[in-house]
PDB file of N, CA and C in Angstrom:
ATOM      1  N   MET T   1      -6.632  -1.192  10.313  1.00 76.00           N
ATOM      2  CA  MET T   1      -7.311  -1.661  11.591  1.00 76.00           C
ATOM      3  C   MET T   1      -8.380  -2.116  11.481  1.00 76.00           C
ATOM      4  N   PRO T   2      -9.253  -0.290  11.264  1.00 78.00           N
ATOM      5  CA  PRO T   2     -10.689  -0.409  11.711  1.00 78.00           C
ATOM      6  C   PRO T   2     -11.358  -1.431  10.684  1.00 78.00           C
ATOM      7  N   GLN T   3     -10.857  -1.105   9.598  1.00 82.00           N
ATOM      8  CA  GLN T   3     -11.530  -1.716   8.763  1.00 82.00           C
ATOM      9  C   GLN T   3     -11.640  -3.632   9.023  1.00 82.00           C
ATOM     10  N   VAL T   4     -10.152  -3.916   9.519  1.00 86.00           N
ATOM     11  CA  VAL T   4     -10.572  -5.426   9.768  1.00 86.00           C
ATOM     12  C   VAL T   4     -11.454  -5.531  11.608  1.00 86.00           C
ATOM     13  N   TYR T   5     -11.343  -4.620  11.997  1.00 85.00           N
ATOM     14  CA  TYR T   5     -12.550  -4.745  13.341  1.00 85.00           C
ATOM     15  C   TYR T   5     -13.796  -4.706  12.740  1.00 85.00           C
ATOM     16  N   LYS T   6     -14.255  -3.890  11.833  1.00 87.00           N
ATOM     17  CA  LYS T   6     -15.581  -3.636  11.197  1.00 87.00           C
ATOM     18  C   LYS T   6     -16.089  -4.979  10.603  1.00 87.00           C
ATOM     19  N   THR T   7     -15.101  -5.439   9.898  1.00 85.00           N
ATOM     20  CA  THR T   7     -15.312  -6.409   9.393  1.00 85.00           C
ATOM     21  C   THR T   7     -15.309  -8.113  10.009  1.00 85.00           C
ATOM     22  N   TRP T   8     -14.602  -7.985  11.163  1.00 85.00           N
ATOM     23  CA  TRP T   8     -14.940  -9.197  12.266  1.00 85.00           C
ATOM     24  C   TRP T   8     -15.973  -9.100  12.513  1.00 85.00           C
ATOM     25  N   LYS T   9     -16.468  -7.706  13.444  1.00 86.00           N
ATOM     26  CA  LYS T   9     -17.879  -7.768  14.136  1.00 86.00           C
ATOM     27  C   LYS T   9     -18.689  -7.810  13.540  1.00 86.00           C
ATOM     28  N   THR T  10     -19.080  -7.340  12.094  1.00 88.00           N
ATOM     29  CA  THR T  10     -20.138  -7.056  11.284  1.00 88.00           C
ATOM     30  C   THR T  10     -20.570  -8.516  10.568  1.00 88.00           C
ATOM     31  N   LYS T  11     -19.173  -9.202   9.842  1.00 86.00           N
ATOM     32  CA  LYS T  11     -19.148 -10.239   9.103  1.00 86.00           C
ATOM     33  C   LYS T  11     -19.663  -9.883   7.859  1.00 86.00           C
ATOM     34  N   ASP T  12     -19.783  -8.322   7.134  1.00 85.00           N
ATOM     35  CA  ASP T  12     -20.544  -7.830   6.284  1.00 85.00           C
ATOM     36  C   ASP T  12     -19.122  -7.843   5.280  1.00 85.00           C
ATOM     37  N   VAL T  13     -19.105  -8.364   4.224  1.00 88.00           N
ATOM     38  CA  VAL T  13     -17.982  -8.746   3.311  1.00 88.00           C
ATOM     39  C   VAL T  13     -18.472  -7.898   2.095  1.00 88.00           C
ATOM     40  N   SER T  14     -19.668  -7.568   1.776  1.00 86.00           N
ATOM     41  CA  SER T  14     -19.876  -7.174   0.394  1.00 86.00           C
ATOM     42  C   SER T  14     -19.304  -6.182   0.053  1.00 86.00           C
ATOM     43  N   ALA T  15     -18.772  -5.061   0.782  1.00 86.00           N
ATOM     44  CA  ALA T  15     -17.863  -4.074   0.047  1.00 86.00           C
ATOM     45  C   ALA T  15     -16.827  -3.957  -0.165  1.00 86.00           C
ATOM     46  N   LEU T  16     -16.183  -5.537   0.011  1.00 90.00           N
ATOM     47  CA  LEU T  16     -14.570  -5.926  -0.041  1.00 90.00           C
ATOM     48  C   LEU T  16     -14.783  -6.619  -1.279  1.00 90.00           C
ATOM     49  N   SER T  17     -13.742  -5.951  -2.464  1.00 91.00           N
ATOM     50  CA  SER T  17     -13.436  -6.768  -3.572  1.00 91.00           C
ATOM     51  C   SER T  17     -12.359  -7.931  -3.653  1.00 91.00           C
ATOM     52  N   LEU T  18     -12.604  -8.843  -3.505  1.00 93.00           N
ATOM     53  CA  LEU T  18     -11.293 -10.366  -3.423  1.00 93.00           C
ATOM     54  C   LEU T  18     -10.025  -9.852  -4.781  1.00 93.00           C
ATOM     55  N   PRO T  19     -10.271  -9.491  -5.822  1.00 94.00           N
ATOM     56  CA  PRO T  19      -9.228  -9.301  -6.672  1.00 94.00           C
ATOM     57  C   PRO T  19      -8.452  -7.699  -6.032  1.00 94.00           C
ATOM     58  N   MET T  20      -9.113  -6.576  -5.637  1.00 95.00           N
ATOM     59  CA  MET T  20      -8.505  -5.649  -5.011  1.00 95.00           C
ATOM     60  C   MET T  20      -7.929  -5.822  -3.771  1.00 95.00           C
ATOM     61  N   LEU T  21      -8.139  -6.368  -2.957  1.00 94.00           N
ATOM     62  CA  LEU T  21      -7.283  -7.365  -1.747  1.00 94.00           C
ATOM     63  C   LEU T  21      -6.344  -8.042  -2.246  1.00 94.00           C
ATOM     64  N   LEU T  22      -6.203  -8.674  -3.047  1.00 96.00           N
ATOM     65  CA  LEU T  22      -5.205  -9.564  -3.414  1.00 96.00           C
ATOM     66  C   LEU T  22      -3.825  -9.004  -4.263  1.00 96.00           C
ATOM     67  N   MET T  23      -4.357  -8.009  -4.932  1.00 96.00           N
ATOM     68  CA  MET T  23      -3.595  -7.066  -5.451  1.00 96.00           C
ATOM     69  C   MET T  23      -2.697  -6.425  -4.713  1.00 96.00           C
ATOM     70  N   PHE T  24      -3.390  -5.776  -3.344  1.00 95.00           N
ATOM     71  CA  PHE T  24      -3.157  -5.087  -2.267  1.00 95.00           C
ATOM     72  C   PHE T  24      -1.932  -6.011  -1.435  1.00 95.00           C
ATOM     73  N   PHE T  25      -2.568  -7.005  -1.041  1.00 96.00           N
ATOM     74  CA  PHE T  25      -1.353  -7.982  -0.697  1.00 96.00           C
ATOM     75  C   PHE T  25       0.100  -8.421  -1.289  1.00 96.00           C
ATOM     76  N   VAL T  26      -0.130  -8.713  -2.654  1.00 97.00           N
ATOM     77  CA  VAL T  26       0.850  -8.754  -3.329  1.00 97.00           C
ATOM     78  C   VAL T  26       1.941  -7.362  -3.177  1.00 97.00           C
ATOM     79  N   GLY T  27       1.526  -6.469  -3.345  1.00 97.00           N
ATOM     80  CA  GLY T  27       2.025  -5.409  -3.307  1.00 97.00           C
ATOM     81  C   GLY T  27       2.796  -4.663  -2.015  1.00 97.00           C
ATOM     82  N   VAL T  28       2.131  -4.849  -1.026  1.00 97.00           N
ATOM     83  CA  VAL T  28       2.238  -4.700   0.379  1.00 97.00           C
ATOM     84  C   VAL T  28       3.621  -5.869   0.831  1.00 97.00           C
ATOM     85  N   PHE T  29       3.263  -6.955   0.202  1.00 97.00           N
ATOM     86  CA  PHE T  29       4.289  -8.127   0.308  1.00 97.00           C
ATOM     87  C   PHE T  29       5.577  -7.898  -0.293  1.00 97.00           C
ATOM     88  N   THR T  30       5.557  -7.069  -1.528  1.00 97.00           N
ATOM     89  CA  THR T  30       6.590  -6.675  -2.239  1.00 97.00           C
ATOM     90  C   THR T  30       7.472  -5.782  -1.661  1.00 97.00           C
ATOM     91  N   TRP T  31       6.771  -4.668  -0.787  1.00 97.00           N
ATOM     92  CA  TRP T  31       7.095  -3.995   0.203  1.00 97.00           C
ATOM     93  C   TRP T  31       8.138  -4.398   1.196  1.00 97.00           C
ATOM     94  N   LEU T  32       7.395  -5.475   1.717  1.00 97.00           N
ATOM     95  CA  LEU T  32       8.301  -6.210   2.825  1.00 97.00           C
ATOM     96  C   LEU T  32       9.805  -6.798   2.255  1.00 97.00           C
ATOM     97  N   ILE T  33       9.421  -7.403   1.253  1.00 97.00           N
ATOM     98  CA  ILE T  33      10.594  -7.747   0.658  1.00 97.00           C
ATOM     99  C   ILE T  33      11.556  -6.968   0.509  1.00 97.00           C
ATOM    100  N   TYR T  34      11.275  -5.825   0.099  1.00 97.00           N
ATOM    101  CA  TYR T  34      12.212  -4.542  -0.257  1.00 97.00           C
ATOM    102  C   TYR T  34      12.634  -4.218   0.982  1.00 97.00           C
ATOM    103  N   GLY T  35      11.929  -4.374   2.194  1.00 97.00           N
ATOM    104  CA  GLY T  35      12.354  -3.674   3.527  1.00 97.00           C
ATOM    105  C   GLY T  35      13.237  -4.627   3.817  1.00 97.00           C
ATOM    106  N   PHE T  36      13.283  -5.954   4.022  1.00 97.00           N
ATOM    107  CA  PHE T  36      14.242  -6.828   3.955  1.00 97.00           C
ATOM    108  C   PHE T  36      15.677  -6.676   3.332  1.00 97.00           C
ATOM    109  N   LEU T  37      15.396  -6.548   2.226  1.00 97.00           N
ATOM    110  CA  LEU T  37      16.629  -6.152   1.164  1.00 97.00           C
ATOM    111  C   LEU T  37      17.313  -5.155   1.896  1.00 97.00           C
ATOM    112  N   LYS T  38      16.742  -4.005   2.230  1.00 97.00           N
ATOM    113  CA  LYS T  38      17.360  -2.633   2.427  1.00 97.00           C
ATOM    114  C   LYS T  38      17.875  -2.550   3.840  1.00 97.00           C
ATOM    115  N   ASN T  39      17.074  -3.738   4.555  1.00 96.00           N
ATOM    116  CA  ASN T  39      17.367  -3.786   5.830  1.00 96.00           C
ATOM    117  C   ASN T  39      16.917  -2.693   6.574  1.00 96.00           C
ATOM    118  N   SER T  40      15.302  -2.382   6.488  1.00 96.00           N
ATOM    119  CA  SER T  40      14.851  -0.863   6.933  1.00 96.00           C
ATOM    120  C   SER T  40      13.920  -1.652   7.976  1.00 96.00           C
ATOM    121  N   PRO T  41      13.974  -1.036   9.050  1.00 96.00           N
ATOM    122  CA  PRO T  41      13.192  -1.503   9.938  1.00 96.00           C
ATOM    123  C   PRO T  41      11.864  -1.057  10.164  1.00 96.00           C
ATOM    124  N   SER T  42      12.205  -0.008   9.498  1.00 97.00           N
ATOM    125  CA  SER T  42      10.650   1.078   9.988  1.00 97.00           C
ATOM    126  C   SER T  42       9.677   0.285   8.322  1.00 97.00           C
ATOM    127  N   ILE T  43      10.135   0.153   7.280  1.00 96.00           N
ATOM    128  CA  ILE T  43       9.777  -0.362   6.278  1.00 96.00           C
ATOM    129  C   ILE T  43       9.187  -1.903   6.743  1.00 96.00           C
ATOM    130  N   ILE T  44      10.009  -2.932   7.006  1.00 97.00           N
ATOM    131  CA  ILE T  44       9.395  -4.070   7.597  1.00 97.00           C
ATOM    132  C   ILE T  44       8.512  -3.778   8.659  1.00 97.00           C
ATOM    133  N   PHE T  45       8.291  -3.303   9.583  1.00 97.00           N
ATOM    134  CA  PHE T  45       7.586  -2.969  10.593  1.00 97.00           C
ATOM    135  C   PHE T  45       6.231  -2.586  10.116  1.00 97.00           C
ATOM    136  N   ALA T  46       6.059  -1.577   9.427  1.00 96.00           N
ATOM    137  CA  ALA T  46       4.752  -0.969   8.997  1.00 96.00           C
ATOM    138  C   ALA T  46       4.338  -1.892   7.987  1.00 96.00           C
ATOM    139  N   ASN T  47       4.997  -2.410   7.148  1.00 96.00           N
ATOM    140  CA  ASN T  47       4.413  -3.558   6.083  1.00 96.00           C
ATOM    141  C   ASN T  47       4.052  -4.687   6.791  1.00 96.00           C
ATOM    142  N   SER T  48       4.682  -5.121   8.076  1.00 96.00           N
ATOM    143  CA  SER T  48       4.354  -6.630   8.575  1.00 96.00           C
ATOM    144  C   SER T  48       3.004  -6.286   8.949  1.00 96.00           C
ATOM    145  N   ILE T  49       2.570  -5.003   9.953  1.00 95.00           N
ATOM    146  CA  ILE T  49       1.280  -5.029  10.001  1.00 95.00           C
ATOM    147  C   ILE T  49       0.242  -4.946   9.126  1.00 95.00           C
ATOM    148  N   THR T  50       0.606  -3.992   8.073  1.00 95.00           N
ATOM    149  CA  THR T  50      -0.494  -3.922   7.171  1.00 95.00           C
ATOM    150  C   THR T  50      -0.544  -5.371   6.246  1.00 95.00           C
ATOM    151  N   ILE T  51       0.524  -6.185   6.390  1.00 96.00           N
ATOM    152  CA  ILE T  51       0.209  -7.408   5.514  1.00 96.00           C
ATOM    153  C   ILE T  51      -0.683  -8.379   6.485  1.00 96.00           C
ATOM    154  N   VAL T  52      -0.388  -8.133   7.955  1.00 95.00           N
ATOM    155  CA  VAL T  52      -1.058  -9.341   8.361  1.00 95.00           C
ATOM    156  C   VAL T  52      -2.726  -8.591   8.675  1.00 95.00           C
ATOM    157  N   SER T  53      -3.128  -7.454   8.391  1.00 94.00           N
ATOM    158  CA  SER T  53      -4.415  -6.996   8.277  1.00 94.00           C
ATOM    159  C   SER T  53      -4.951  -7.286   6.636  1.00 94.00           C
ATOM    160  N   ALA T  54      -4.091  -7.056   5.711  1.00 94.00           N
ATOM    161  CA  ALA T  54      -4.634  -7.548   4.421  1.00 94.00           C
ATOM    162  C   ALA T  54      -4.985  -8.903   4.508  1.00 94.00           C
ATOM    163  N   PHE T  55      -3.976  -9.762   5.216  1.00 95.00           N
ATOM    164  CA  PHE T  55      -4.328 -11.220   5.176  1.00 95.00           C
ATOM    165  C   PHE T  55      -5.478 -11.691   5.535  1.00 95.00           C
ATOM    166  N   LEU T  56      -6.172 -10.689   6.896  1.00 94.00           N
ATOM    167  CA  LEU T  56      -7.440 -10.800   7.714  1.00 94.00           C
ATOM    168  C   LEU T  56      -8.411 -10.570   6.758  1.00 94.00           C
ATOM    169  N   LEU T  57      -8.362  -9.590   5.790  1.00 93.00           N
ATOM    170  CA  LEU T  57      -9.530  -9.257   5.070  1.00 93.00           C
ATOM    171  C   LEU T  57      -9.897 -10.268   3.978  1.00 93.00           C
ATOM    172  N   ILE T  58      -8.544 -10.724   3.723  1.00 94.00           N
ATOM    173  CA  ILE T  58      -9.041 -11.991   2.552  1.00 94.00           C
ATOM    174  C   ILE T  58      -9.534 -12.848   2.939  1.00 94.00           C
ATOM    175  N   TYR T  59      -8.883 -13.231   4.391  1.00 94.00           N
ATOM    176  CA  TYR T  59      -9.810 -14.233   4.721  1.00 94.00           C
ATOM    177  C   TYR T  59     -11.146 -14.215   5.091  1.00 94.00           C
ATOM    178  N   PHE T  60     -11.543 -13.507   5.819  1.00 91.00           N
ATOM    179  CA  PHE T  60     -12.809 -12.939   6.090  1.00 91.00           C
ATOM    180  C   PHE T  60     -14.020 -12.698   5.119  1.00 91.00           C
ATOM    181  N   LYS T  61     -13.099 -12.307   3.729  1.00 93.00           N
ATOM    182  CA  LYS T  61     -13.992 -12.331   2.476  1.00 93.00           C
ATOM    183  C   LYS T  61     -14.422 -13.516   1.808  1.00 93.00           C
ATOM    184  N   ILE T  62     -13.274 -14.404   1.849  1.00 91.00           N
ATOM    185  CA  ILE T  62     -13.131 -16.007   1.696  1.00 91.00           C
ATOM    186  C   ILE T  62     -14.444 -16.648   2.593  1.00 91.00           C
ATOM    187  N   VAL T  63     -13.803 -16.364   3.436  1.00 92.00           N
ATOM    188  CA  VAL T  63     -15.128 -17.536   4.736  1.00 92.00           C
ATOM    189  C   VAL T  63     -16.713 -16.889   4.911  1.00 92.00           C
ATOM    190  N   HIS T  64     -16.503 -15.566   4.663  1.00 88.00           N
ATOM    191  CA  HIS T  64     -17.876 -14.902   5.089  1.00 88.00           C
ATOM    192  C   HIS T  64     -18.891 -14.814   3.775  1.00 88.00           C
ATOM    193  N   THR T  65     -18.203 -14.813   2.693  1.00 86.00           N
ATOM    194  CA  THR T  65     -19.155 -14.805   1.389  1.00 86.00           C
ATOM    195  C   THR T  65     -19.921 -15.782   1.248  1.00 86.00           C
ATOM    196  N   LYS T  66     -21.099 -15.221   0.817  1.00 78.00           N
ATOM    197  CA  LYS T  66     -22.486 -16.383   0.651  1.00 78.00           C
ATOM    198  C   LYS T  66     -22.477 -17.134  -0.363  1.00 78.00           C
ATOM    199  N   ARG T  67     -22.208 -18.075  -0.533  1.00 64.00           N
ATOM    200  CA  ARG T  67     -22.672 -18.796  -2.144  1.00 64.00           C
ATOM    201  C   ARG T  67     -23.779 -18.860  -2.654  1.00 64.00           C
TER     202      ARG T  67
END
């Protein structure tokens, strides 16, 4: 969450790597699916929050990258 807040405030995405963010997103998404398959509220809750953060960082990276 601190990374999302800082990126939102400063609009500086130069330190973020889009390929790394995408790999992270896929990994968290996989854990989220695993949480649903195992019916584990703690895994679902933790990865739901993380996937929203990862999505926001990907969004900021795409929107605020200077072309």
